[in-house]
Coordinates of C-alpha atoms in Angstrom, one line a residue:
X1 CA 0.0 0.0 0.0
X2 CA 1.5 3.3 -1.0
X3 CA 1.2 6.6 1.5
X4 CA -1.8 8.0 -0.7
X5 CA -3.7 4.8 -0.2
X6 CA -3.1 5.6 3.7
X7 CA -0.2 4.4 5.1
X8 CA 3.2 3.5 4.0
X9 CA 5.0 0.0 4.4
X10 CA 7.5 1.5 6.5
X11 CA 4.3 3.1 8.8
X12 CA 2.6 0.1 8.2
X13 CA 5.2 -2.3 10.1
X14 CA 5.4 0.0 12.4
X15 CA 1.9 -0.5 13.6
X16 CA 2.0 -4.3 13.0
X17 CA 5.2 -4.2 15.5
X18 CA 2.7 -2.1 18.5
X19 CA 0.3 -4.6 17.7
X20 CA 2.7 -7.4 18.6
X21 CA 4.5 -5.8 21.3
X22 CA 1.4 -4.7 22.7
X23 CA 0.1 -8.4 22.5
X24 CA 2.7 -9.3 24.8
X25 CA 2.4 -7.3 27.7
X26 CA 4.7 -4.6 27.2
X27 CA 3.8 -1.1 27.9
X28 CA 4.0 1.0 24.0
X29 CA 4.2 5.1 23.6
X30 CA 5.1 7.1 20.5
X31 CA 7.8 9.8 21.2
X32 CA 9.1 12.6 19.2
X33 CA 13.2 11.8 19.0
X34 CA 14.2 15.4 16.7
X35 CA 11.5 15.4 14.8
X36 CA 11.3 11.5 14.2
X37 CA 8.0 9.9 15.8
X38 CA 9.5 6.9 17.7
X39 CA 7.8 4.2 19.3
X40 CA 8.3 2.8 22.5
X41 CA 8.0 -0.8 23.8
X42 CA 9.4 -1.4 27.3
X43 CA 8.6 -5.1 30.0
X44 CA 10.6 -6.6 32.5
X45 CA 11.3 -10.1 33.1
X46 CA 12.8 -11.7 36.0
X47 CA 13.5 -15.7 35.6
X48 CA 15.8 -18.0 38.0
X49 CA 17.6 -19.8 35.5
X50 CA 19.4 -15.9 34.6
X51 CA 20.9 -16.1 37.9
X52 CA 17.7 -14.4 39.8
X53 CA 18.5 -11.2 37.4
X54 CA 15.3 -8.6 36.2
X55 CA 16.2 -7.8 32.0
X56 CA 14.0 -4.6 31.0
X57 CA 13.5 -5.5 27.7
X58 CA 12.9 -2.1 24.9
X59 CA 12.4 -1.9 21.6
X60 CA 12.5 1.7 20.1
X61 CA 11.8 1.5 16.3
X62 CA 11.5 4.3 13.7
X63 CA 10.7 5.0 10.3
X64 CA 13.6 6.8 8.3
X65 CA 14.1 7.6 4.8
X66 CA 17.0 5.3 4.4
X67 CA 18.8 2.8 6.6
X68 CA 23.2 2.7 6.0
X69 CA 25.4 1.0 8.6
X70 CA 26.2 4.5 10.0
X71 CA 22.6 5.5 10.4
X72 CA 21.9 2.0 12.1
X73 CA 24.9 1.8 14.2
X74 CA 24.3 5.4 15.7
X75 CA 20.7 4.6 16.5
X76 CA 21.6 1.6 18.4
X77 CA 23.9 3.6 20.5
X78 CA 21.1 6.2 21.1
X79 CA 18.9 3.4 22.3
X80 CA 20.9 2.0 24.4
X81 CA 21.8 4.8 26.3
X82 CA 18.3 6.0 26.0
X83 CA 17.6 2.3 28.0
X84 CA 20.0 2.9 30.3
X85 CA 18.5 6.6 31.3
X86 CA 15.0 5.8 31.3
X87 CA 15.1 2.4 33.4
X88 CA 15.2 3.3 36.9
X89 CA 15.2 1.3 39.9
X90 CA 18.9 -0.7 40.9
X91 CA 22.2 0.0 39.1
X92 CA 22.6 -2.1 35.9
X93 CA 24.3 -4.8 36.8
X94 CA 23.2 -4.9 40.5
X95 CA 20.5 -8.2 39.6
X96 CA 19.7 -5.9 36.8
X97 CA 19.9 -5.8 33.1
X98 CA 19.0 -4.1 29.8
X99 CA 17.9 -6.1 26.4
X100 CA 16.8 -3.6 23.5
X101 CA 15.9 -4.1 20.0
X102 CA 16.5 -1.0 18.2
X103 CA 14.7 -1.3 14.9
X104 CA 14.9 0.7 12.0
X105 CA 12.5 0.3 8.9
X106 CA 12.7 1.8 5.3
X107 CA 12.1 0.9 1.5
X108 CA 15.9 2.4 1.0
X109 CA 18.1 -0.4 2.5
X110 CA 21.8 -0.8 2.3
X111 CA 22.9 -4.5 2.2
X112 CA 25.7 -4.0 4.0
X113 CA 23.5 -2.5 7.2
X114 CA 21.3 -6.2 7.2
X115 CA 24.3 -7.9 7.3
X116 CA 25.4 -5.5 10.4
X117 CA 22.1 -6.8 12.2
X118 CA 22.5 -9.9 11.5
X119 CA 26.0 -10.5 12.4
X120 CA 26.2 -10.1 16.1
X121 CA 24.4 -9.3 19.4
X122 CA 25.8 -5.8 20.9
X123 CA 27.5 -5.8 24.5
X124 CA 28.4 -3.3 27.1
X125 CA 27.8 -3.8 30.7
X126 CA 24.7 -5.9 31.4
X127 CA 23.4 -4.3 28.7
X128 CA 22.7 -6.4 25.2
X129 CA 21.1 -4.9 22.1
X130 CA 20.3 -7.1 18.8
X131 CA 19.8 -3.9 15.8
X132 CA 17.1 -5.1 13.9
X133 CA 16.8 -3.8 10.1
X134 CA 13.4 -4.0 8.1
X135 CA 13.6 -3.6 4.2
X136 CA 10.1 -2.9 3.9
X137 CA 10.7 -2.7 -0.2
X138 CA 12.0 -6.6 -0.1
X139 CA 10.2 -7.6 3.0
X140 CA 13.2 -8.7 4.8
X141 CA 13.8 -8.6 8.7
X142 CA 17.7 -8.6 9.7
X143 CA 18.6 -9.6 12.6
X144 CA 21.1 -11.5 15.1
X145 CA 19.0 -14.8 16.0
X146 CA 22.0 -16.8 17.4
X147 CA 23.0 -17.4 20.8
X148 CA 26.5 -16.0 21.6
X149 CA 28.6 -16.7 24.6
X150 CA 28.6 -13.4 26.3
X151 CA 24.7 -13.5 27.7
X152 CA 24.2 -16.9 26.5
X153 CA 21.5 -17.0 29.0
X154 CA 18.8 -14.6 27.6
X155 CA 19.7 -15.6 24.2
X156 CA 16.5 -17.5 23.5
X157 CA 14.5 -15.5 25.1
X158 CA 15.9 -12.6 23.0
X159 CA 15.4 -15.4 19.9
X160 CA 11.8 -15.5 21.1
X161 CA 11.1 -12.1 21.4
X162 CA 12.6 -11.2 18.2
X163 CA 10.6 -13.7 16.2
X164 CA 7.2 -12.7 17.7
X165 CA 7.7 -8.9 17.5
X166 CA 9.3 -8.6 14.2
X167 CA 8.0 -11.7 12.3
X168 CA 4.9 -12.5 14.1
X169 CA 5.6 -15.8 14.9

């Protein structure tokens, strides 16, 4: 469907990803980040088996006009520490961690910024981010789906997550 028809593709998956998030529990908002309408998935899930930890879990995604491995590795950095600011409650790393998914969609997609996605989870302290990259032209979702040693633990749940937010499994 083109944007005089209503919505675009890019707008489109936008609002099939706050369907899905919203299925799931987590709390959604739109915010404006410079001009860019943003939205806002945020949950917390605390499990034994990751060593009695809490992982806040957000997924910021945006529309842009094109999507380069500049342009996605900058807005993963901005989510994160975004995540990181808006948490709250113990230090990261005190029984606490951050998961995001920062997604970016667009119908102008660089090859070389799915293959970014898709080749590795993103670490700092306690803090794990898997860039997700949406080629709404070629219908194609890029992203890291495997489970790497450094948080190991929350890799299927991260696995999970990914496939029903993003593919709607």
């Amino acid at each position: 469907m083109d944007a005089q028809q209503g919505q675009s593709a890019p707008g489109a998956y936008l609002a099939f990803v706050e369907r899905q998030l919203t299925a799931d529990g987590c709390a959604t908002r739109w915010e404006d980040w410079a001009g860019v309408p943003v939205l806002v998935g945020r949950r917390a899930d605390f499990k034994m088996r990751w060593m009695a930890t809490r992982l806040h879990l957000f997924t910021v995604a945006a529309a842009v006009p094109e999507i380069t491995v500049p342009v996605v590795s900058a807005f993963t950095d901005q989510v994160m520490k975004y995540a990181k600011d808006t948490k709250g409650g113990l230090p990261v790393g005190m029984q606490n961690g951050i998961g995001a998914f920062p997604l970016l969609v667009s119908d102008r997609v660089d090859p070389a910024a799915v293959q970014w996605a898709e080749a590795q989870q993103r670490i700092k302290f306690a803090c794990m981010t898997r860039p997700v990259v949406v080629d709404s032209a070629r219908n194609h979702v890029g992203m890291y789906r495997g489970k790497p040693a450094l948080g190991r633990v929350y890799a299927s749940y991260f696995i999970e997550k990914g496939s029903q937010y993003f593919y709607g499994q």
